Short mmCIF file of C-alpha atoms in Angstrom, two decimals:
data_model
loop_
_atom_site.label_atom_id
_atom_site.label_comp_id
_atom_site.label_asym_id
_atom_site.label_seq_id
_atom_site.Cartn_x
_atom_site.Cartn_y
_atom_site.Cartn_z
CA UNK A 1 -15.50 -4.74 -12.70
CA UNK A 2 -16.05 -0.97 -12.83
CA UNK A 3 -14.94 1.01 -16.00
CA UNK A 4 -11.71 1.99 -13.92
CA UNK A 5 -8.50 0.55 -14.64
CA UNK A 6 -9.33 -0.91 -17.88
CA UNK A 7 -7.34 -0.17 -21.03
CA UNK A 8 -7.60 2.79 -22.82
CA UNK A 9 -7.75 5.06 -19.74
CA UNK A 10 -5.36 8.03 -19.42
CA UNK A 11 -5.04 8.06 -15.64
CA UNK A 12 -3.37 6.29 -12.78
CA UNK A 13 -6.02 3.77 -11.20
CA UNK A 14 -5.83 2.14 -7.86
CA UNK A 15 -7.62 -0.38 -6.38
CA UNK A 16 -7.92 -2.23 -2.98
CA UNK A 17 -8.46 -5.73 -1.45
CA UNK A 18 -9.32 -6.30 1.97
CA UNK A 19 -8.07 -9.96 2.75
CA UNK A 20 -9.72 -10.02 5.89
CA UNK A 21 -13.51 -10.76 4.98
CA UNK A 22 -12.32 -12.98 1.47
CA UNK A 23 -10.43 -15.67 3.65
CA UNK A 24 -11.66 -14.82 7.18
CA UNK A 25 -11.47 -18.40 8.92
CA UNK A 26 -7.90 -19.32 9.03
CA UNK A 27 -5.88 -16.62 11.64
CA UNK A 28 -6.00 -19.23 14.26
CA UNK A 29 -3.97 -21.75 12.46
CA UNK A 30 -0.92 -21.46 14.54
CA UNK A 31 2.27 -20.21 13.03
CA UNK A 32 4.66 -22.24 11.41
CA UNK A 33 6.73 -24.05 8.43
CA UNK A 34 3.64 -25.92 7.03
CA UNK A 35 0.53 -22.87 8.22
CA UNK A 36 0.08 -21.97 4.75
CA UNK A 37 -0.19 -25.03 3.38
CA UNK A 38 -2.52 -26.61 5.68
CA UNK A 39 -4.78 -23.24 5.42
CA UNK A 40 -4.61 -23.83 1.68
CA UNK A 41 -6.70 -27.13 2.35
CA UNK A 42 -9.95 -25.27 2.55
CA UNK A 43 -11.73 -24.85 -1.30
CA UNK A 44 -12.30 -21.17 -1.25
CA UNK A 45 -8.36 -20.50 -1.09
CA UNK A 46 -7.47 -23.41 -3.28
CA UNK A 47 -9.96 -21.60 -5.82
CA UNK A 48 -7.93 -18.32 -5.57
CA UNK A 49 -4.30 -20.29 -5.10
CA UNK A 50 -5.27 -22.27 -8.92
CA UNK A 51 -5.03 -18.84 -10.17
CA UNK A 52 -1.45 -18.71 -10.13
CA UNK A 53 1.51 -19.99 -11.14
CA UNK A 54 3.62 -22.69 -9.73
CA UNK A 55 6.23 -20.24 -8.75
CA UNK A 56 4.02 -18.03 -7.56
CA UNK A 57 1.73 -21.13 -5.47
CA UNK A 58 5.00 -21.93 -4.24
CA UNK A 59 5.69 -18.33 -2.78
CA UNK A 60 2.93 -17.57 -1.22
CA UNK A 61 2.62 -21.05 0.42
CA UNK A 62 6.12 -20.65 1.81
CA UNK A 63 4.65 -18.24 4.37
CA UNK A 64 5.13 -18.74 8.25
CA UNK A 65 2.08 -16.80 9.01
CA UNK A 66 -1.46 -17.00 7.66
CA UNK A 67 -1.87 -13.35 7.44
CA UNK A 68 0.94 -12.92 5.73
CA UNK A 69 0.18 -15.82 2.66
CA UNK A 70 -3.70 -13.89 2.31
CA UNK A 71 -1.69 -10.52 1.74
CA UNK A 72 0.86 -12.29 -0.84
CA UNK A 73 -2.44 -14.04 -2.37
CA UNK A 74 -4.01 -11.10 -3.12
CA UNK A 75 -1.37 -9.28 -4.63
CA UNK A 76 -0.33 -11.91 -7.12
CA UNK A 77 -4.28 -12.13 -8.08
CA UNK A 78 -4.33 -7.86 -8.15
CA UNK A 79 -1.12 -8.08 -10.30
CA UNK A 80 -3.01 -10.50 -13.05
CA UNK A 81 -6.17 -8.75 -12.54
CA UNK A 82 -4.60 -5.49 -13.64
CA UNK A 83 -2.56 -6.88 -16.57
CA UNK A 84 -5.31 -8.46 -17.92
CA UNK A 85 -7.71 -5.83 -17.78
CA UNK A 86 -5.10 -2.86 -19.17
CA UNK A 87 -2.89 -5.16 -21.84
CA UNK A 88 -5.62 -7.10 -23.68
CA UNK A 89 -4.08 -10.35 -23.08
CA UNK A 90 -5.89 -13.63 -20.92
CA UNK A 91 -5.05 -14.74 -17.68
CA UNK A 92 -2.75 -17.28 -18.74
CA UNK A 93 -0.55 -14.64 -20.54
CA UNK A 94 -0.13 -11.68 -17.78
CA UNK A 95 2.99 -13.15 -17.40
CA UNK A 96 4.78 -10.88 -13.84
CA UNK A 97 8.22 -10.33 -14.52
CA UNK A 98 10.75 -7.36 -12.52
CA UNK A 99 11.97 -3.87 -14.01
CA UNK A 100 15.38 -3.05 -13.55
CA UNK A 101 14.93 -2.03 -9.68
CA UNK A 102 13.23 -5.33 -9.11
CA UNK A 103 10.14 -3.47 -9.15
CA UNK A 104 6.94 -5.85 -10.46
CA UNK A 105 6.00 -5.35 -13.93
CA UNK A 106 4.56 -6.89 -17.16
CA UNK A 107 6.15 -5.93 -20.14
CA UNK A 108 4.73 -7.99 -22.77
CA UNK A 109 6.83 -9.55 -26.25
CA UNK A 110 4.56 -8.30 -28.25
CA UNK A 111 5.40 -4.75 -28.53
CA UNK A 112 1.32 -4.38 -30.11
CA UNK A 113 0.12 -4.37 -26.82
CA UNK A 114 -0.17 -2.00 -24.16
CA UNK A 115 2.34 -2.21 -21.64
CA UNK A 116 1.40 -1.20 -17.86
CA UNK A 117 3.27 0.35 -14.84
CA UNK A 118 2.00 -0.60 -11.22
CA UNK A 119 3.13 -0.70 -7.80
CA UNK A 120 1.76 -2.91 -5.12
CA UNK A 121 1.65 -2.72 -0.79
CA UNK A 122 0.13 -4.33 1.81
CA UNK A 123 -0.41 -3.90 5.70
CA UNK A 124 -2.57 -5.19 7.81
CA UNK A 125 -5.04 -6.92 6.12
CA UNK A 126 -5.21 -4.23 3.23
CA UNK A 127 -3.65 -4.75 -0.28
CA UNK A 128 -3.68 -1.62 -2.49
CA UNK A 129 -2.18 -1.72 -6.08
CA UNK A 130 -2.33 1.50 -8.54
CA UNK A 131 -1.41 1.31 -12.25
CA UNK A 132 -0.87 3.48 -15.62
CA UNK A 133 -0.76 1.98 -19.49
CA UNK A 134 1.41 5.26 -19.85
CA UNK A 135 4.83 4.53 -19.79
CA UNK A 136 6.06 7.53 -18.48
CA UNK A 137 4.98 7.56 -15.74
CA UNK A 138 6.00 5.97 -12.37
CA UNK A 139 4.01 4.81 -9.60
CA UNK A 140 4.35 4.43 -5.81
CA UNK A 141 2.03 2.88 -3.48
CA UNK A 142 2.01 2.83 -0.02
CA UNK A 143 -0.40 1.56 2.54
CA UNK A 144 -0.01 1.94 6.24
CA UNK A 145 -2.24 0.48 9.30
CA UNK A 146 -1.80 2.73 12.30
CA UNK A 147 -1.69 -0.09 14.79
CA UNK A 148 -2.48 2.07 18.49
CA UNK A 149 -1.95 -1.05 20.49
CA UNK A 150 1.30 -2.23 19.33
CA UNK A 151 2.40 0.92 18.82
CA UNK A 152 1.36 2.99 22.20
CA UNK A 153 3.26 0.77 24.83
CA UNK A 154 6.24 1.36 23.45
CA UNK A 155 5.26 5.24 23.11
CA UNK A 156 4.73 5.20 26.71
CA UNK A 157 7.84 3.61 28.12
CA UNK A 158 10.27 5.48 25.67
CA UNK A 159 8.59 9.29 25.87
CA UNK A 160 7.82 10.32 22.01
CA UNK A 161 10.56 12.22 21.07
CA UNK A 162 12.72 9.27 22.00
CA UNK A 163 10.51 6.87 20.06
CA UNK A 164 10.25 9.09 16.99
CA UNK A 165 14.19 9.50 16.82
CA UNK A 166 13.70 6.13 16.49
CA UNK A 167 13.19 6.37 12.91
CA UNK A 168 15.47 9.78 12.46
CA UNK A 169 17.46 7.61 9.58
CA UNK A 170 14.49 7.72 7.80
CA UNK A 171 13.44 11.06 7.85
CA UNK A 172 15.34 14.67 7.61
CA UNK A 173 16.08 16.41 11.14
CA UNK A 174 12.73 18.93 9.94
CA UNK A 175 10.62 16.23 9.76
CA UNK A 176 11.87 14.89 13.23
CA UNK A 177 10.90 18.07 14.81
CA UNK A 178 7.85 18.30 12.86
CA UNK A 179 6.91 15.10 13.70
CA UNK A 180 7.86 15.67 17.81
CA UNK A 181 6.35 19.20 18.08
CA UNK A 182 3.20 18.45 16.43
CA UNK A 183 -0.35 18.10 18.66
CA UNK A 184 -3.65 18.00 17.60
CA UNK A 185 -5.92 20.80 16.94
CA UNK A 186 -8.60 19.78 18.99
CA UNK A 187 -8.22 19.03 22.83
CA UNK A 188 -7.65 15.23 23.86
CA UNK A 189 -6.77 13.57 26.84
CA UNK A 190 -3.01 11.51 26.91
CA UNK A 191 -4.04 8.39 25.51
CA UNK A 192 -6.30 10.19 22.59
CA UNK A 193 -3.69 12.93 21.97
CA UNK A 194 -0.37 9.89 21.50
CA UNK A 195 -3.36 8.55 19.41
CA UNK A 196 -3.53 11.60 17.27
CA UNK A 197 0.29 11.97 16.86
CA UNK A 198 1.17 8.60 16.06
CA UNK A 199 -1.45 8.79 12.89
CA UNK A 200 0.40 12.26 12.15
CA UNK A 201 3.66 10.26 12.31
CA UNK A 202 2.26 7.39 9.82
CA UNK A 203 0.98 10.06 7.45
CA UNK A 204 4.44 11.05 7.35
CA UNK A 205 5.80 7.80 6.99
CA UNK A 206 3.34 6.58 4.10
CA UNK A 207 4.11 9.67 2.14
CA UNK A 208 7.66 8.82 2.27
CA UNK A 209 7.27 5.28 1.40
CA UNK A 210 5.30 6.15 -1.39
CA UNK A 211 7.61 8.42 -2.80
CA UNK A 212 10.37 6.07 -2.77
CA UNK A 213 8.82 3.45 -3.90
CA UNK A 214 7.60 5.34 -7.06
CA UNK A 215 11.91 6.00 -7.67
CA UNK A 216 12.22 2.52 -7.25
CA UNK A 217 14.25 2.96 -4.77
CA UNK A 218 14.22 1.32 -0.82
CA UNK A 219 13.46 3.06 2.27
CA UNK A 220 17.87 2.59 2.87
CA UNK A 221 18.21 4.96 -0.33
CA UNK A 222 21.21 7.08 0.40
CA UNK A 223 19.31 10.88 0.00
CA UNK A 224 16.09 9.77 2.70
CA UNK A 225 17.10 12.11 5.18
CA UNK A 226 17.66 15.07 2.38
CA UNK A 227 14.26 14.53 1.04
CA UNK A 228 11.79 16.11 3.50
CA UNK A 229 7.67 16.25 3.40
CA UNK A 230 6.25 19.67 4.67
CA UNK A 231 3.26 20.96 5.38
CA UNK A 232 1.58 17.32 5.99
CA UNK A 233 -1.96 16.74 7.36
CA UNK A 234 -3.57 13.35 8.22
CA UNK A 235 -7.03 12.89 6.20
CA UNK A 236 -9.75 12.88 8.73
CA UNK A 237 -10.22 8.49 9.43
CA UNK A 238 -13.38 7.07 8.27
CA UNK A 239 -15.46 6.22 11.18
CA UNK A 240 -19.48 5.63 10.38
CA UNK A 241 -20.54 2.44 10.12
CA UNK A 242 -21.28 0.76 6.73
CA UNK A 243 -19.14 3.40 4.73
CA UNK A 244 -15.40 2.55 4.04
CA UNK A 245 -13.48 6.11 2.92
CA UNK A 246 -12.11 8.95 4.54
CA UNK A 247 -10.46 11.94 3.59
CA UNK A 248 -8.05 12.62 1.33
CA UNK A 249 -4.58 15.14 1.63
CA UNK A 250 -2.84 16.25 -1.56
CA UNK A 251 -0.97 19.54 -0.40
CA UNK A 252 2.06 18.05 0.92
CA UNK A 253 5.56 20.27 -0.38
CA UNK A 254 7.93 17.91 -1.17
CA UNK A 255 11.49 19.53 -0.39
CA UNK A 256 15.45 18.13 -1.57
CA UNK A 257 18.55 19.77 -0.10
CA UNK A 258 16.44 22.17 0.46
CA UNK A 259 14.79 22.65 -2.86
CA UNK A 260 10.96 22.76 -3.76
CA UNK A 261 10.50 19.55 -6.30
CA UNK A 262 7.65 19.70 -8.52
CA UNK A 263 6.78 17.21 -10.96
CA UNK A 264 5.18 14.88 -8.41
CA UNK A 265 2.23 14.08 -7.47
CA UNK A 266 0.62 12.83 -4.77
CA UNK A 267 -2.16 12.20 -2.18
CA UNK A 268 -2.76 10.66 1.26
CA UNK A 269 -6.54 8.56 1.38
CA UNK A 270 -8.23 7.21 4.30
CA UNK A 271 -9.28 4.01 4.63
CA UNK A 272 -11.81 3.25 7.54
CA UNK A 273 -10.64 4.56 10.95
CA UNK A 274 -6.99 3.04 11.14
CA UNK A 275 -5.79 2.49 7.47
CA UNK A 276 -4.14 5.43 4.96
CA UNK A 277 -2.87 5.13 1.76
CA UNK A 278 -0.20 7.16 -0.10
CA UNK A 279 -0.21 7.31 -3.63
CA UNK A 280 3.06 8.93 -5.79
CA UNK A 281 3.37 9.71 -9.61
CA UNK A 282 5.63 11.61 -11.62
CA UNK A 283 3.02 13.20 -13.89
CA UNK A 284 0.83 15.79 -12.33
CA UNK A 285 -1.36 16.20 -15.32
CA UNK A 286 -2.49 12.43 -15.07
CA UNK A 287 -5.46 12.06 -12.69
CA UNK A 288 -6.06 9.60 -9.89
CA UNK A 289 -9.10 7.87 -10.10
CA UNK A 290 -11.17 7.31 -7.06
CA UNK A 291 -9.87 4.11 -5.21
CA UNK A 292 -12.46 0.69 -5.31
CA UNK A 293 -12.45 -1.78 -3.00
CA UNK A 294 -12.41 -4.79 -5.06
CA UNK A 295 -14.46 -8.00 -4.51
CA UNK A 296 -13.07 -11.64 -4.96
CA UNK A 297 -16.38 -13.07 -6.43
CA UNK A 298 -17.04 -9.64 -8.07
CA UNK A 299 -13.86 -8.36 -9.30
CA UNK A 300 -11.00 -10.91 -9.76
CA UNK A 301 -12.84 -14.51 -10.59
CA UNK A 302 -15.02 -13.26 -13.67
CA UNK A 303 -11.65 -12.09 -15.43
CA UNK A 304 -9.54 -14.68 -14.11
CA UNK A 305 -11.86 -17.98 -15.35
CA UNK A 306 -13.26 -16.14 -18.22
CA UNK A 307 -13.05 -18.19 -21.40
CA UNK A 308 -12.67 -14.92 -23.81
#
């Protein structure tokens, strides 16, 4: 693994796991009680499943859908990956326990070693975790797939205000209106234009996500509709061939009863042409290392079976 994300750095790093192309054989295994298990038949996930705990075996084979067991995988093994590689201790010991907002964490006994903040998401087939050994700060990850096809019929028998109001509970009556009013730069056609707005509305959404997940807090915390993003750009998608990131956007205003906050942190990334992902900290003088897309055989087995 790259030199990012191992102990000893002072910054937040984040990494990635794309689920799709490390288990890619098992979507059509129809949905139900016993999907994950029987998918867990096949060696190459039994190899990744050995990797964790009973508990945490049991979890992720508890899944209804496939999809959803991969995305649970791979955040358990991202979880171990990172302890392991920040807190000096083997496999066996990156013990995952919860903070006091039920937020993942390791927080080891032995107050020698370094201790590491993370926060993990997943969506689609994408599983994004960032971390810091510093302490004081807290982390918020969010990853969002803007999903056009599920997403547009809908759009189109509701009208777009209607469908945005939708979600007015999570967002503050300026942010509704930015959200409705807002058309692309360039000109589109219909279909290409809802296109454009509904990535505009994600960028929104993962920014706000991100941001409460670095409080620790849900998406139902009581001052959502107080706290209000402005000034918010979509990065431009990734969409050449053979070449996975996009733009970034880090000059969001982040706004409380009408109050500037500062003190935070944070950036919107691109992923390909249909992912973003929102990163939040509460230090602004610890930098965000670039995001790597992490490899199964590369990245996670060398540290996992090492012997050292």
């Amino acid at each position: 693994m790259a030199s990012d994300g191992t102990a000893g750095t002072s910054q937040v790093f984040r990494w990635v796991l794309d689920v799709q192309p490390e288990w890619p054989c098992s979507d059509n295994i129809k949905a139900g009680r016993d999907a994950a298990s029987r998918w867990a038949v096949e060696n190459n996930n039994q190899r990744a499943l050995n990797l964790l705990t009973s508990d945490e075996r049991e979890k992720v084979l508890r899944f209804y859908h496939v999809r959803d067991a991969k995305l649970s995988l791979a955040s358990q093994l991202l979880k171990h990956c990172a302890v392991v590689q920040n807190c000096r201790v083997s496999w066996a010991e990156s013990v995952i326990g919860k903070d006091e907002n039920h937020k993942p964490c390791f927080i080891p006994a032995d107050g020698a070693k370094e201790q590491l903040q993370f926060n993990v998401s997943h969506h689609g087939y994408l599983v994004a975790l960032a971390g810091c050994t510093n302490q004081d700060v807290r982390i918020g990850v969010d990853v969002v797939q803007v999903d056009t096809s599920k997403d547009l019929p809908r759009v189109r028998e509701e009208g777009w205000p209607s469908w945005v109001r939708t979600y007015e509970a999570v967002f503050s009556a300026r942010e509704v209106q930015d959200i409705i009013t807002w058309t692309p730069q360039q000109s589109l056609n219909e279909e290409e234009s809802l296109k454009a707005k509904l990535r505009h509305f994600y960028a929104h959404w993962c920014l706000k996500e991100a941001y409460v997940k670095m409080t620790g807090e849900a998406l139902m915390a009581p001052w959502l509709q107080q706290m209000e993003f402005r000034n918010v750009k979509e990065p431009k998608a990734q969409t050449s061939t053979g070449d996975n990131w996009g733009g970034t956007f880090s000059d969001v205003e982040i706004w409380h009863d009408g109050r500037l906050v500062t003190g935070v942190k944070m950036e919107l990334q691109a992923f390909r042409n249909d992912y973003m992902i929102g990163t939040a900290t509460s230090a602004i003088d610890v930098p965000f290392s670039p995001f790597q897309l992490l490899d199964l055989q590369r990245d996670i087995y060398p540290v996992a079976e090492s012997k050292s």
